[in-house]
Amino acid sequence: MYESRIDLDSITAIDTHVHIEADDCGHGALPPELNDAMDAYFKRSGPVPNLDAVADYYRELSMAAVVFTVDARTAMKTMPNSSEEIALGAARNNDVLIPFGSVDPLRGAAAIEHARQLHGEFGVRGFKFHPSVQDFLPSDPQFEPLFTVLEELGLPTVFHTGQTGIGAGMPGGFGIRMSLSNPMHLDDLAARHPQLKIIMAHPSVPWQDEAIAIASHKANVFIDLSGWSPKYFEPKLVQAARTYLQDKVLFGSDFPAITPERWMRDYARLEIPEEATAKIFKTNAARLLELV
């Protein structure tokens, strides 16, 4: 069972968006052809780091990291790497790692049972969803029972929003529909579940205005800044992060697609005030994850 031993005074930041893409045997969350296309899209090469390597990496950076996979077994027709294994690995690296689980919403009652097990038996601190890859519409009433349970458990949920590198450049995008990741679907979900903490992952290209409006309107909705180098952030997002949304924005890298070093280097050029930066890097996430 995971219990955090993170010393907030000893870390400089909490990276709220880190993928564990494969287990120790090399089994990944996505079909091999999708991984190959994603490597080409992000111009990356070399072996995928396992969980303990990720922990060592963030320990060297004096950062903590939220780690997860994506359970898209129905849509992708492949079993994901194990959320249970991620939780156990985070437990042995609980000075730097925070485990989130992932369940496949298309599995109905089995997804709810799995979510309860991941929280109750393994101690996961939240859940990760990718509507486009998992091929589900978050606002569809058929998924109400799942999100009602997560709301009752008080666990934050991370939803991919906007464009995705998964399937990019492939015929038909491998059948992956970006429309499912329009953040307006999360506005519907947030309205029906006011105690469900929702994190909209990534600058929501091409729906940045929608994401900013939702985070401004709904007290239970946040934005993480992962998946894009800050040098590509739209000016309206930068302005919101430095001013009226500084309490609702979280640092995230999307490692291993983007390294936190690169992200931090490009973020420094935005010249966001120190007070807002302190919130974005650590304070907001610590509060949301109940580490304080």
CSV table of C-alpha atoms in Angstrom, one decimal, residues 1-279:
chain,number,residue,atom,x,y,z
A,1,MET,CA,0.0,0.0,0.0
A,2,TYR,CA,1.4,3.4,-1.1
A,3,GLU,CA,2.0,6.1,1.5
A,4,SER,CA,3.8,9.2,0.6
A,5,ARG,CA,7.1,10.1,2.2
A,6,ILE,CA,7.8,13.2,0.1
A,7,ASP,CA,9.5,16.0,1.9
A,8,LEU,CA,8.1,19.1,0.3
A,9,ASP,CA,10.9,21.3,1.7
A,10,SER,CA,13.5,19.2,-0.1
A,11,ILE,CA,12.0,19.2,-3.6
A,12,THR,CA,11.8,22.1,-6.1
A,13,ALA,CA,8.8,21.0,-8.0
A,14,ILE,CA,6.1,18.3,-8.5
A,15,ASP,CA,5.8,17.1,-12.1
A,16,THR,CA,2.1,16.1,-12.3
A,17,HIS,CA,2.3,14.3,-15.7
A,18,VAL,CA,4.8,11.5,-16.1
A,19,HIS,CA,4.1,8.3,-18.1
A,20,ILE,CA,5.4,4.9,-17.2
A,21,GLU,CA,5.3,3.5,-20.7
A,22,ALA,CA,6.5,-0.1,-20.1
A,23,ASP,CA,7.0,-2.6,-17.3
A,24,ASP,CA,10.3,-4.3,-16.5
A,25,CYS,CA,9.6,-6.9,-19.2
A,26,GLY,CA,9.1,-4.2,-21.9
A,27,HIS,CA,5.3,-4.6,-22.0
A,28,GLY,CA,3.8,-1.3,-22.9
A,29,ALA,CA,0.4,0.4,-22.8
A,30,LEU,CA,0.0,0.8,-26.6
A,31,PRO,CA,0.5,-1.4,-29.7
A,32,PRO,CA,4.1,-1.3,-31.0
A,33,GLU,CA,3.2,0.5,-34.2
A,34,LEU,CA,1.7,3.3,-32.2
A,35,ASN,CA,4.8,3.6,-30.0
A,36,ASP,CA,7.0,3.7,-33.1
A,37,ALA,CA,4.9,6.5,-34.6
A,38,MET,CA,5.0,8.4,-31.3
A,39,ASP,CA,8.8,8.1,-31.2
A,40,ALA,CA,9.0,9.6,-34.6
A,41,TYR,CA,6.6,12.4,-33.7
A,42,PHE,CA,8.6,13.4,-30.6
A,43,LYS,CA,11.9,12.7,-32.3
A,44,ARG,CA,13.1,10.4,-29.5
A,45,SER,CA,15.1,7.2,-29.5
A,46,GLY,CA,16.5,4.7,-27.1
A,47,PRO,CA,15.0,2.4,-24.5
A,48,VAL,CA,12.0,3.5,-22.5
A,49,PRO,CA,12.9,4.1,-18.8
A,50,ASN,CA,11.4,1.7,-16.3
A,51,LEU,CA,9.8,3.0,-13.1
A,52,ASP,CA,12.9,2.7,-10.9
A,53,ALA,CA,14.9,4.6,-13.5
A,54,VAL,CA,12.3,7.3,-13.5
A,55,ALA,CA,12.4,7.5,-9.7
A,56,ASP,CA,16.2,7.8,-9.8
A,57,TYR,CA,16.0,10.5,-12.5
A,58,TYR,CA,13.5,12.7,-10.5
A,59,ARG,CA,15.5,12.1,-7.3
A,60,GLU,CA,18.6,13.6,-9.1
A,61,LEU,CA,16.4,16.6,-10.1
A,62,SER,CA,15.1,17.1,-6.6
A,63,MET,CA,11.6,16.8,-7.9
A,64,ALA,CA,8.6,14.6,-7.2
A,65,ALA,CA,6.5,13.0,-10.0
A,66,VAL,CA,3.0,11.7,-10.5
A,67,VAL,CA,3.3,8.5,-12.5
A,68,PHE,CA,0.7,6.5,-14.5
A,69,THR,CA,-0.1,4.5,-17.5
A,70,VAL,CA,-3.3,4.5,-19.7
A,71,ASP,CA,-5.6,1.5,-19.7
A,72,ALA,CA,-7.1,1.4,-23.2
A,73,ARG,CA,-7.4,-2.4,-23.5
A,74,THR,CA,-10.8,-2.3,-25.3
A,75,ALA,CA,-10.0,0.4,-27.9
A,76,MET,CA,-6.4,-0.5,-28.5
A,77,LYS,CA,-7.0,-4.3,-28.2
A,78,THR,CA,-3.9,-4.7,-26.0
A,79,MET,CA,-3.4,-5.1,-22.3
A,80,PRO,CA,-1.8,-2.1,-20.6
A,81,ASN,CA,1.2,-2.2,-18.4
A,82,SER,CA,0.0,-2.7,-14.9
A,83,SER,CA,-1.3,0.1,-12.7
A,84,GLU,CA,-0.8,-2.2,-9.7
A,85,GLU,CA,2.9,-2.6,-10.6
A,86,ILE,CA,3.2,1.2,-10.9
A,87,ALA,CA,1.6,1.6,-7.4
A,88,LEU,CA,4.0,-1.0,-5.9
A,89,GLY,CA,7.0,0.7,-7.6
A,90,ALA,CA,5.9,4.1,-6.3
A,91,ALA,CA,5.6,2.6,-2.8
A,92,ARG,CA,9.3,1.6,-2.9
A,93,ASN,CA,10.2,5.0,-4.2
A,94,ASN,CA,7.7,7.0,-2.1
A,95,ASP,CA,10.2,9.8,-1.5
A,96,VAL,CA,9.7,11.0,-5.1
A,97,LEU,CA,6.8,9.2,-6.8
A,98,ILE,CA,3.1,9.5,-6.5
A,99,PRO,CA,1.0,6.8,-8.2
A,100,PHE,CA,-2.1,7.4,-10.2
A,101,GLY,CA,-4.2,4.5,-11.5
A,102,SER,CA,-5.9,4.0,-14.9
A,103,VAL,CA,-9.0,2.1,-15.7
A,104,ASP,CA,-10.8,1.5,-19.0
A,105,PRO,CA,-14.2,3.2,-18.8
A,106,LEU,CA,-15.6,1.0,-21.6
A,107,ARG,CA,-15.4,-2.0,-19.2
A,108,GLY,CA,-18.4,-0.6,-17.2
A,109,ALA,CA,-18.8,-2.2,-13.8
A,110,ALA,CA,-15.4,-4.0,-14.0
A,111,ALA,CA,-13.8,-0.5,-14.4
A,112,ILE,CA,-15.5,0.6,-11.2
A,113,GLU,CA,-14.4,-2.5,-9.3
A,114,HIS,CA,-10.8,-2.0,-10.6
A,115,ALA,CA,-10.8,1.6,-9.5
A,116,ARG,CA,-11.9,0.7,-6.0
A,117,GLN,CA,-9.2,-2.0,-5.8
A,118,LEU,CA,-6.4,0.3,-7.1
A,119,HIS,CA,-7.3,2.8,-4.4
A,120,GLY,CA,-8.3,0.6,-1.5
A,121,GLU,CA,-5.6,-2.1,-1.9
A,122,PHE,CA,-2.7,-0.3,-3.6
A,123,GLY,CA,-3.2,3.3,-2.5
A,124,VAL,CA,-3.3,5.2,-5.8
A,125,ARG,CA,-3.8,8.9,-5.3
A,126,GLY,CA,-5.8,9.7,-8.5
A,127,PHE,CA,-6.7,8.4,-11.9
A,128,LYS,CA,-5.5,9.1,-15.5
A,129,PHE,CA,-7.8,9.1,-18.6
A,130,HIS,CA,-7.2,9.7,-22.3
A,131,PRO,CA,-10.6,10.0,-24.0
A,132,SER,CA,-9.1,9.8,-27.5
A,133,VAL,CA,-7.0,6.8,-26.9
A,134,GLN,CA,-9.6,5.1,-24.7
A,135,ASP,CA,-12.3,6.0,-27.3
A,136,PHE,CA,-14.9,7.3,-24.8
A,137,LEU,CA,-16.8,10.6,-24.3
A,138,PRO,CA,-16.3,11.7,-20.7
A,139,SER,CA,-19.7,13.5,-20.6
A,140,ASP,CA,-21.7,10.5,-21.8
A,141,PRO,CA,-24.2,9.5,-19.1
A,142,GLN,CA,-23.1,5.8,-19.3
A,143,PHE,CA,-19.9,6.7,-17.5
A,144,GLU,CA,-21.7,8.5,-14.6
A,145,PRO,CA,-21.3,5.5,-12.2
A,146,LEU,CA,-17.6,5.5,-12.6
A,147,PHE,CA,-17.1,9.2,-12.0
A,148,THR,CA,-19.6,9.2,-9.1
A,149,VAL,CA,-17.4,6.6,-7.4
A,150,LEU,CA,-14.2,8.7,-8.0
A,151,GLU,CA,-16.0,11.8,-6.7
A,152,GLU,CA,-17.0,9.9,-3.6
A,153,LEU,CA,-13.4,8.7,-3.1
A,154,GLY,CA,-12.1,12.3,-3.4
A,155,LEU,CA,-9.5,11.4,-5.9
A,156,PRO,CA,-8.2,13.8,-8.6
A,157,THR,CA,-8.6,12.8,-12.2
A,158,VAL,CA,-6.3,13.7,-15.1
A,159,PHE,CA,-7.8,13.9,-18.6
A,160,HIS,CA,-5.9,14.3,-21.8
A,161,THR,CA,-7.2,17.3,-23.7
A,162,GLY,CA,-6.5,18.7,-27.2
A,163,GLN,CA,-4.2,17.3,-29.9
A,164,THR,CA,-2.4,14.1,-29.3
A,165,GLY,CA,0.9,12.8,-30.6
A,166,ILE,CA,-0.4,9.3,-30.3
A,167,GLY,CA,-1.4,8.2,-33.9
A,168,ALA,CA,0.0,11.4,-35.4
A,169,GLY,CA,1.1,11.0,-39.0
A,170,MET,CA,-0.6,7.5,-39.3
A,171,PRO,CA,-3.4,6.8,-41.8
A,172,GLY,CA,-6.6,8.0,-40.2
A,173,GLY,CA,-4.5,8.8,-37.0
A,174,PHE,CA,-4.9,5.0,-36.2
A,175,GLY,CA,-8.6,5.7,-35.8
A,176,ILE,CA,-8.0,8.0,-32.8
A,177,ARG,CA,-10.6,10.8,-32.6
A,178,MET,CA,-9.3,14.1,-31.2
A,179,SER,CA,-12.8,15.4,-30.8
A,180,LEU,CA,-13.2,13.2,-27.7
A,181,SER,CA,-10.6,15.3,-26.0
A,182,ASN,CA,-12.3,18.7,-26.5
A,183,PRO,CA,-12.2,20.1,-22.9
A,184,MET,CA,-15.9,21.2,-23.2
A,185,HIS,CA,-16.8,17.6,-22.5
A,186,LEU,CA,-15.1,18.0,-19.2
A,187,ASP,CA,-17.1,21.2,-18.5
A,188,ASP,CA,-20.3,19.0,-18.6
A,189,LEU,CA,-18.6,16.4,-16.3
A,190,ALA,CA,-17.4,19.1,-13.8
A,191,ALA,CA,-20.9,20.6,-13.6
A,192,ARG,CA,-22.5,17.2,-12.8
A,193,HIS,CA,-19.7,16.3,-10.3
A,194,PRO,CA,-18.8,19.5,-8.4
A,195,GLN,CA,-16.6,17.6,-5.9
A,196,LEU,CA,-14.6,15.7,-8.6
A,197,LYS,CA,-11.2,17.3,-9.0
A,198,ILE,CA,-10.5,17.4,-12.8
A,199,ILE,CA,-7.1,18.3,-14.2
A,200,MET,CA,-7.2,19.2,-17.9
A,201,ALA,CA,-3.8,17.9,-19.2
A,202,HIS,CA,-1.8,19.9,-21.7
A,203,PRO,CA,-2.4,23.2,-23.4
A,204,SER,CA,-5.7,22.2,-25.1
A,205,VAL,CA,-4.8,22.9,-28.7
A,206,PRO,CA,-6.9,23.9,-30.6
A,207,TRP,CA,-9.3,24.6,-27.7
A,208,GLN,CA,-7.2,26.8,-25.5
A,209,ASP,CA,-10.0,29.4,-25.0
A,210,GLU,CA,-12.4,26.7,-23.9
A,211,ALA,CA,-9.9,25.3,-21.4
A,212,ILE,CA,-9.2,28.7,-19.8
A,213,ALA,CA,-12.9,29.5,-19.6
A,214,ILE,CA,-13.6,26.2,-17.9
A,215,ALA,CA,-10.8,26.5,-15.4
A,216,SER,CA,-12.0,30.1,-14.6
A,217,HIS,CA,-15.6,29.0,-14.2
A,218,LYS,CA,-15.4,25.7,-12.4
A,219,ALA,CA,-13.7,25.6,-9.0
A,220,ASN,CA,-13.0,21.9,-9.3
A,221,VAL,CA,-11.1,22.1,-12.7
A,222,PHE,CA,-7.4,22.7,-13.1
A,223,ILE,CA,-4.9,22.9,-16.0
A,224,ASP,CA,-1.5,21.1,-16.3
A,225,LEU,CA,1.1,22.5,-18.7
A,226,SER,CA,2.5,19.2,-19.9
A,227,GLY,CA,3.0,18.0,-23.4
A,228,TRP,CA,4.3,21.2,-25.0
A,229,SER,CA,7.4,23.2,-24.6
A,230,PRO,CA,6.5,26.5,-22.9
A,231,LYS,CA,7.9,28.4,-25.8
A,232,TYR,CA,4.9,27.2,-27.8
A,233,PHE,CA,2.3,28.3,-25.2
A,234,GLU,CA,-0.3,30.7,-26.5
A,235,PRO,CA,0.0,34.2,-25.0
A,236,LYS,CA,-3.5,34.0,-23.5
A,237,LEU,CA,-2.4,30.8,-21.5
A,238,VAL,CA,0.8,32.5,-20.3
A,239,GLN,CA,-1.2,35.6,-19.2
A,240,ALA,CA,-3.8,33.5,-17.4
A,241,ALA,CA,-1.0,31.4,-15.6
A,242,ARG,CA,0.8,34.5,-14.4
A,243,THR,CA,-2.4,36.3,-13.2
A,244,TYR,CA,-5.9,35.2,-12.6
A,245,LEU,CA,-5.4,31.4,-13.0
A,246,GLN,CA,-2.1,31.1,-11.0
A,247,ASP,CA,-3.9,29.0,-8.3
A,248,LYS,CA,-5.3,26.6,-10.9
A,249,VAL,CA,-2.2,25.8,-13.0
A,250,LEU,CA,0.2,22.9,-12.5
A,251,PHE,CA,3.7,22.0,-13.8
A,252,GLY,CA,3.8,18.9,-15.9
A,253,SER,CA,6.3,17.7,-18.4
A,254,ASP,CA,4.9,14.6,-20.2
A,255,PHE,CA,8.1,12.8,-19.6
A,256,PRO,CA,9.5,10.8,-21.4
A,257,ALA,CA,8.1,12.7,-24.4
A,258,ILE,CA,9.5,15.9,-23.0
A,259,THR,CA,12.1,16.2,-20.3
A,260,PRO,CA,11.6,18.4,-17.3
A,261,GLU,CA,15.0,20.0,-17.9
A,262,ARG,CA,13.9,21.2,-21.4
A,263,TRP,CA,10.5,22.3,-20.0
A,264,MET,CA,12.0,24.3,-17.2
A,265,ARG,CA,14.6,25.9,-19.5
A,266,ASP,CA,11.9,27.1,-21.9
A,267,TYR,CA,9.5,28.1,-19.0
A,268,ALA,CA,12.2,30.5,-17.6
A,269,ARG,CA,11.9,32.6,-20.8
A,270,LEU,CA,8.3,33.3,-20.0
A,271,GLU,CA,9.3,35.6,-17.1
A,272,ILE,CA,6.4,34.6,-15.0
A,273,PRO,CA,6.6,36.2,-11.5
A,274,GLU,CA,8.2,34.2,-8.7
A,275,GLU,CA,5.0,34.1,-6.6
A,276,ALA,CA,3.0,32.5,-9.4
A,277,THR,CA,5.9,30.2,-10.4
A,278,ALA,CA,6.1,28.9,-6.8
A,279,LYS,CA,2.4,27.9,-7.0
